[in-house]
Amino acid sequence: MAAEQPIPVYTNLTDLYGSLGTSLNHAEKWNSVAEEFQQRFGRKPAFIARAPGRVNLIGIIFHITKAQSSQPAILTIIRIGEHIDYCLFGVLPAAIERDILIAISRRPNIHAEDAPGSVFAENMQTKYTRQVFAPAPRRRASVSEEEVRLEEWHLDINTKELRWESYVKAGYYGVLINYFAGGSNPAPVDILVTGTVPAGSGLSSSAAMVVGSTLAFLAVNGKLEGNFTGNGPKITKGQLVEMAVANEKRVGVNSGGMDQAASVISVPSSALYISFFPELSASAVPLPSGAVFIIANSLVVSDKAVTAKRNYNLRVVETLAAARILARRLELKVEKTEKVTLREVVGRLAGEVEEAGEMPVEWLLETLKRMEREIECLKPSKSSEEGQMGVTMEEMIEMSGLTAEEFHDVYLSWVEVEATHFQLYKRAKHVFSEASRVLQFRQICLAAESSPSSPMDVIKDLGQLMNESQTSCNELFQCSCPELNELTEIAMNAGAFGSRLTGAGWGGCTVSLVAEDNVDSFIKKVSATYGPYKGLHGEALDEVIFATKPSSGACVYKFE
Ligand code: GLA
């Protein structure tokens, strides 16, 4: 299983570039970060950690059409299945070629004033200024002086005012908590960050930063040693994903595990079917040839951490509340303090045995269909305002069968949300239908591999699923925005088979499925029509609309 494999560590650049599965010029970027590190810190880095971004498939990139040598390679993920990972439904992302690189090494001349684990962090983008920080052992009143080092560490992350280094700190956090709880001190280090995943674009720049940072701090503190030597315990891709998911919560977003899994586990030329229930598992899904996925940035920046209480985190709470209410109506067992997910409700209804692994696809699809009928009970009672599909807080609590206090403890005590109505019906309808689309998309790809007779029909079917996903994201999950809607419409008029938003939405990128021989004309048409692209040429245009192909996941280069 892909999740059980160790994190790849390379000592030879030819092997590393060969493993990335991209035709972009990685060498230039890796060399420049190593040279810049040498210049700024007076020595070579000890490691470079790399983590790609992602795009979501119902949104996959099949093939790259032109090498963009001037543009550093990036790994991001393309995926299908928006906003269903935190409901524990399977998703189908792929890593793209844009990535984050983090060069790191221990500080050789440690001075008395260097706190344990202190970090001098620099970024190659000049707008991100140099930051110096150090973790502090968290003291509890009841803990004696000698025991303090057994306690957790603390790093200040202001979730109200996130900065570039907040993501570096978030990655570092998990390394401190998991590996420095027993009295040893982390090394003081210098780091240099560079990246090509545009921030706030729905291409998982935050996951790539957090995965890259986790990996860099693991490597520099000798925690990946087993992975270099082949002896001793190795850190697996699955373990890194779990750590990165927990780490990313420290920047205030309760994201599911899709971005981190795609950034870590992806393989070249394929999408990845990632399932989160009953446990994290991932398998490659071959993509049909003949079409290309094109990413187009709406240029609306959507920072999910900043808008979390009205958007992302609110959706997490709505889907969780919907799950409890559905379970109650279906008379399924749910503990009072349990945050049951929509996927678990489906499993309990179907009588799934967790120990036996994920239930067979046909069975899951059938139960999902039934759920699309059962969700009627999530609609507001007749007394609600005309046309309003949502329920008030009071109605939601009553429907849940919990007291206000119990509901608050389970669903609201850990997150800030802001809404007058909670759209339980619409959110659940999106989740169940999107989960079905992921399974159908995967089935189509697998069937096409075994009988590759009419590739265009396959591509049309995939495009259709992408379009349905966009409609559902827009109308039911309400995570699109006018610019994303306009861009997907322009893409369809320019000859795409399907087009949809990718990532959390509310801005960021679209992904469109386009025939391989139509790529240049597609890009020309979209560039000429989408207002914010007017006046962009050459590299500036390549930055906002580009083809990419699935690349491999995170890795480390070790300097010898
Ligand atoms: C963000 C989150 C993911 C996922 C997507 C929406 O990218 O980090 O976990 O929920 O949004 O599909």
XYZ file of C-alpha atoms in Angstrom, residues 28-440:
413
model
C 17.431 25.037 -12.016
C 15.270 25.533 -8.963
C 17.016 23.011 -6.733
C 20.416 24.480 -7.623
C 19.296 27.994 -7.018
C 17.880 27.249 -3.564
C 21.089 25.419 -2.589
C 23.269 28.290 -3.856
C 21.132 30.918 -2.200
C 21.286 29.018 1.083
C 25.105 28.940 0.812
C 25.169 32.674 0.189
C 22.843 33.615 2.999
C 24.085 31.244 5.687
C 27.688 30.626 4.604
C 27.404 26.865 4.177
C 25.579 24.241 2.158
C 22.178 23.064 3.363
C 22.116 19.587 4.879
C 18.764 18.730 3.294
C 16.172 20.019 0.884
C 12.626 18.864 1.543
C 10.137 19.038 -1.285
C 6.342 18.966 -1.058
C 3.981 19.480 -3.986
C 0.672 21.280 -4.117
C -2.395 19.534 -5.503
C -5.378 19.929 -7.743
C -8.563 18.009 -7.267
C -9.903 15.744 -9.933
C -12.969 15.815 -10.709
C -10.013 17.729 -11.936
C -6.972 15.763 -13.080
C -4.066 16.625 -15.226
C -3.260 13.931 -17.666
C -0.367 15.121 -19.683
C 1.943 18.026 -20.027
C 2.075 19.685 -23.375
C 5.020 21.994 -23.209
C 8.027 22.217 -20.970
C 8.056 25.552 -19.228
C 11.731 25.708 -18.515
C 11.591 29.239 -17.251
C 9.097 28.224 -14.661
C 10.236 26.278 -11.651
C 8.577 22.938 -11.283
C 5.724 22.650 -8.924
C 3.816 19.822 -7.521
C 0.273 20.439 -6.679
C -2.610 18.124 -6.558
C -5.575 17.802 -8.776
C -8.489 16.026 -7.316
C -12.096 15.052 -7.631
C -14.291 15.173 -4.600
C -14.565 18.614 -3.073
C -15.316 19.052 0.634
C -15.899 15.394 1.302
C -12.550 14.406 2.816
C -13.497 15.736 6.252
C -16.704 13.711 5.963
C -14.312 10.740 5.500
C -15.352 9.969 1.926
C -12.715 8.948 -0.612
C -11.272 11.554 -2.988
C -9.304 11.450 -6.191
C -6.537 14.030 -6.290
C -3.293 14.199 -8.178
C -0.162 16.107 -7.385
C 0.746 18.806 -9.829
C 4.202 19.961 -10.631
C 4.327 23.118 -8.552
C 5.976 22.642 -5.214
C 7.564 24.072 -2.096
C 11.258 23.499 -1.406
C 12.730 23.984 2.054
C 16.511 23.936 2.477
C 17.638 23.379 6.054
C 20.715 22.769 8.145
C 21.786 22.858 11.781
C 23.432 26.048 12.916
C 27.083 25.159 13.449
C 28.165 27.861 15.861
C 25.709 27.769 18.652
C 25.823 30.739 20.967
C 24.602 30.928 24.513
C 21.650 33.002 23.375
C 20.510 30.348 20.874
C 17.452 28.742 22.439
C 16.982 25.005 21.829
C 15.358 24.483 18.454
C 15.559 28.139 17.477
C 14.941 28.867 13.817
C 16.302 31.542 11.489
C 13.800 31.381 8.655
C 14.264 33.110 5.324
C 12.186 33.058 2.163
C 13.401 33.581 -1.398
C 10.383 35.754 -2.098
C 11.418 39.187 -0.938
C 7.943 40.127 0.291
C 8.320 37.468 3.001
C 10.774 38.860 5.503
C 13.277 37.017 7.692
C 11.799 35.564 10.893
C 13.475 34.250 14.021
C 11.585 32.113 16.493
C 12.113 29.394 19.062
C 9.812 26.854 20.670
C 9.254 27.047 24.408
C 8.500 24.130 26.703
C 4.925 24.503 27.882
C 4.896 24.629 31.649
C 2.008 23.371 33.693
C 1.606 24.572 37.239
C 1.677 21.052 38.582
C 4.911 20.130 36.852
C 8.224 20.419 38.614
C 11.253 22.094 37.036
C 12.918 18.769 36.086
C 9.781 17.485 34.455
C 9.228 20.531 32.317
C 11.069 19.069 29.364
C 8.715 16.113 29.343
C 5.902 18.490 28.559
C 4.754 19.593 25.139
C 6.498 22.403 23.368
C 4.831 25.589 22.347
C 5.247 27.836 19.320
C 3.241 31.023 18.946
C 0.956 30.911 15.910
C -1.501 33.745 15.697
C -4.378 32.227 13.720
C -5.997 35.650 13.404
C -2.996 36.990 11.578
C -1.314 34.228 9.647
C 2.080 34.956 8.133
C 4.331 32.901 5.899
C 6.283 31.455 8.797
C 3.050 30.358 10.545
C 3.012 27.393 8.155
C 6.658 26.623 8.901
C 5.859 26.685 12.608
C 2.812 24.465 12.089
C 5.017 21.787 10.490
C 7.640 22.137 13.208
C 5.033 21.733 15.925
C 4.291 18.088 15.177
C 7.970 17.223 15.110
C 8.434 18.821 18.535
C 5.393 17.178 20.063
C 6.038 13.744 18.626
C 9.792 13.525 18.859
C 10.966 15.863 21.602
C 8.707 14.941 24.458
C 11.310 12.845 26.220
C 13.861 15.412 27.336
C 16.039 15.857 24.259
C 16.308 19.262 22.636
C 15.722 20.079 18.972
C 18.657 21.524 17.019
C 18.891 25.262 16.266
C 18.564 25.563 12.495
C 18.626 27.882 9.499
C 16.059 27.409 6.778
C 15.373 28.861 3.362
C 11.968 28.458 1.741
C 10.990 28.836 -1.891
C 7.855 27.846 -3.701
C 5.776 28.011 -6.817
C 2.356 27.082 -5.489
C 0.401 30.336 -5.519
C -1.031 31.136 -2.084
C -4.814 31.173 -1.724
C -5.327 29.598 -5.138
C -6.902 26.298 -4.148
C -3.763 24.376 -5.094
C -2.896 23.449 -1.519
C -0.071 25.855 -0.921
C -0.664 25.606 2.826
C -0.532 21.803 2.855
C 2.637 21.881 0.731
C 4.234 24.333 3.178
C 3.252 22.292 6.206
C 4.287 18.948 4.680
C 7.605 20.457 3.507
C 8.276 21.996 6.900
C 7.409 18.801 8.807
C 9.747 16.863 6.553
C 12.596 19.375 6.799
C 12.492 19.441 10.624
C 12.277 15.644 10.777
C 15.312 15.333 8.513
C 17.507 17.917 10.216
C 16.808 16.464 13.649
C 17.830 12.979 12.555
C 14.293 11.604 12.760
C 14.388 10.322 9.180
C 17.659 8.498 9.855
C 16.055 5.075 9.313
C 14.857 6.269 5.911
C 18.413 7.230 4.825
C 20.186 4.147 6.032
C 17.564 1.543 5.415
C 18.247 0.386 8.991
C 16.049 1.174 11.919
C 12.450 2.363 11.890
C 11.372 4.316 8.852
C 8.804 7.066 8.783
C 6.110 6.087 6.314
C 4.142 8.303 3.978
C 0.986 7.552 5.966
C 2.644 8.695 9.192
C 3.815 11.906 7.560
C 0.281 12.564 6.280
C -1.192 12.086 9.729
C 1.365 14.381 11.289
C 0.873 17.040 8.601
C -2.933 16.943 8.982
C -2.637 17.470 12.736
C -0.035 20.187 12.159
C -2.214 22.097 9.726
C -5.008 22.370 12.291
C -2.624 24.667 14.157
C -3.177 27.346 11.535
C -6.859 27.257 12.387
C -8.411 25.240 9.565
C -10.065 21.924 10.290
C -9.199 20.519 6.899
C -9.601 16.884 5.929
C -6.556 14.884 4.870
C -6.781 15.127 1.108
C -4.223 17.857 0.470
C -1.603 16.377 2.729
C -2.157 12.835 1.410
C -1.884 14.010 -2.167
C 1.205 16.066 -1.418
C 2.903 13.103 0.231
C 1.709 9.955 -1.522
C 1.092 10.910 -5.168
C 2.753 9.004 -7.967
C 3.613 10.235 -11.488
C 1.079 9.842 -14.304
C -1.782 8.755 -12.073
C -4.385 10.169 -9.817
C -4.596 8.804 -6.326
C -7.716 7.319 -4.810
C -7.427 8.224 -1.159
C -9.805 6.752 1.275
C -9.960 7.866 4.902
C -12.287 5.255 6.289
C -11.921 2.852 8.001
C -8.289 3.996 7.757
C -6.060 6.062 5.498
C -5.239 4.163 2.329
C -4.221 5.228 -1.149
C -4.007 3.555 -4.521
C -3.037 4.879 -7.942
C -5.759 5.363 -10.553
C -4.487 5.423 -14.137
C -5.701 8.360 -16.174
C -6.809 8.006 -19.775
C -4.609 9.559 -22.432
C -5.739 12.083 -25.034
C -6.746 14.877 -22.706
C -5.003 17.390 -20.548
C -6.041 19.141 -17.401
C -5.527 22.870 -17.506
C -5.440 24.955 -14.385
C -6.680 28.529 -14.577
C -6.420 30.904 -11.646
C -9.480 33.121 -11.147
C -7.134 35.573 -9.431
C -9.615 35.831 -6.591
C -7.504 35.085 -3.553
C -9.300 32.908 -1.095
C -7.562 32.446 2.187
C -9.487 29.660 3.847
C -7.856 30.347 7.190
C -9.073 33.941 7.199
C -12.668 33.226 6.145
C -12.920 29.908 8.003
C -15.757 30.861 10.346
C -18.126 31.777 7.510
C -16.866 29.293 4.960
C -14.619 26.293 5.505
C -15.050 25.597 9.217
C -18.765 26.366 8.988
C -19.069 23.655 6.318
C -17.241 21.219 8.599
C -19.728 21.905 11.399
C -22.758 21.764 9.054
C -21.751 18.356 7.692
C -21.077 16.994 11.178
C -24.413 18.234 12.502
C -26.159 16.788 9.439
C -24.512 13.443 10.139
C -25.774 13.306 13.735
C -29.315 14.288 12.748
C -29.406 11.713 9.958
C -28.092 9.023 12.267
C -30.775 9.918 14.785
C -33.550 9.753 12.161
C -32.212 6.439 10.914
C -32.011 5.162 14.493
C -28.304 4.407 14.267
C -26.135 4.272 17.353
C -24.118 7.423 18.030
C -22.436 8.245 21.326
C -23.390 11.600 22.833
C -19.893 13.005 22.586
C -19.070 11.419 19.239
C -18.505 13.588 16.156
C -19.918 11.031 13.773
C -19.237 11.789 10.085
C -21.476 11.333 7.060
C -19.286 8.440 5.874
C -19.677 6.664 9.193
C -23.448 7.117 9.045
C -23.423 5.442 5.631
C -21.310 2.578 7.002
C -23.546 2.080 10.038
C -26.670 2.116 7.909
C -25.196 -0.482 5.559
C -23.957 -2.661 8.414
C -20.342 -2.266 7.290
C -17.738 -4.129 9.342
C -14.811 -1.759 9.831
C -12.255 -4.528 10.326
C -13.042 -5.829 6.831
C -11.789 -2.616 5.158
C -13.783 -0.275 2.929
C -17.061 -1.743 1.686
C -17.286 -2.782 -1.978
C -17.928 0.092 -4.403
C -21.326 -1.105 -5.645
C -22.611 -1.415 -2.107
C -21.300 2.021 -1.200
C -22.880 3.566 -4.313
C -26.194 1.967 -3.514
C -26.164 3.227 0.071
C -25.213 6.715 -1.138
C -28.270 6.698 -3.400
C -30.448 5.807 -0.467
C -28.892 8.634 1.556
C -29.821 11.115 -1.154
C -33.448 10.247 -0.351
C -33.038 10.128 3.428
C -31.718 13.684 3.625
C -35.214 15.134 3.245
C -35.336 15.110 7.053
C -32.622 17.797 7.115
C -34.905 20.395 5.542
C -36.386 23.023 7.840
C -39.857 22.590 9.233
C -42.732 24.334 7.409
C -42.681 27.239 9.826
C -39.305 28.403 8.482
C -39.036 31.476 6.290
C -40.176 31.130 2.696
C -37.554 29.547 0.448
C -35.043 29.139 3.263
C -33.474 25.682 3.095
C -31.394 26.157 6.218
C -32.260 25.738 9.875
C -31.535 28.074 12.760
C -29.165 27.159 15.560
C -32.104 26.380 17.841
C -33.745 24.125 15.232
C -30.450 22.368 14.549
C -29.880 21.664 18.232
C -33.397 20.367 18.642
C -33.045 18.088 15.598
C -29.783 16.709 17.005
C -31.456 15.372 20.133
C -28.729 16.926 22.305
C -29.140 19.665 24.883
C -27.764 23.087 23.915
C -24.828 22.508 26.233
C -24.056 19.063 24.858
C -24.317 20.338 21.297
C -21.992 23.205 22.058
C -19.408 20.919 23.660
C -19.327 18.487 20.766
C -19.749 20.789 17.780
C -18.894 24.346 18.677
C -16.426 24.431 21.540
C -13.415 23.829 19.261
C -14.297 26.062 16.352
C -15.648 29.521 15.635
C -18.513 29.697 13.156
C -20.801 32.488 12.038
C -24.224 31.895 10.415
C -27.884 32.654 10.913
C -28.975 29.490 9.089
C -27.213 26.158 8.779
C -27.714 24.551 5.375
C -27.748 20.929 6.486
C -29.844 19.629 3.603
C -27.830 21.269 0.819
C -24.461 20.327 2.331
C -25.413 16.689 2.815
C -26.865 16.507 -0.698
C -23.587 17.789 -2.122
C -21.496 15.412 -0.033
C -23.408 12.269 -0.967
C -23.613 13.131 -4.653
C -19.944 14.191 -4.798
C -18.890 10.960 -3.073
C -20.770 9.038 -5.798
C -19.080 11.095 -8.518
C -15.647 10.228 -7.143
C -16.451 6.532 -7.250
C -17.888 6.800 -10.753
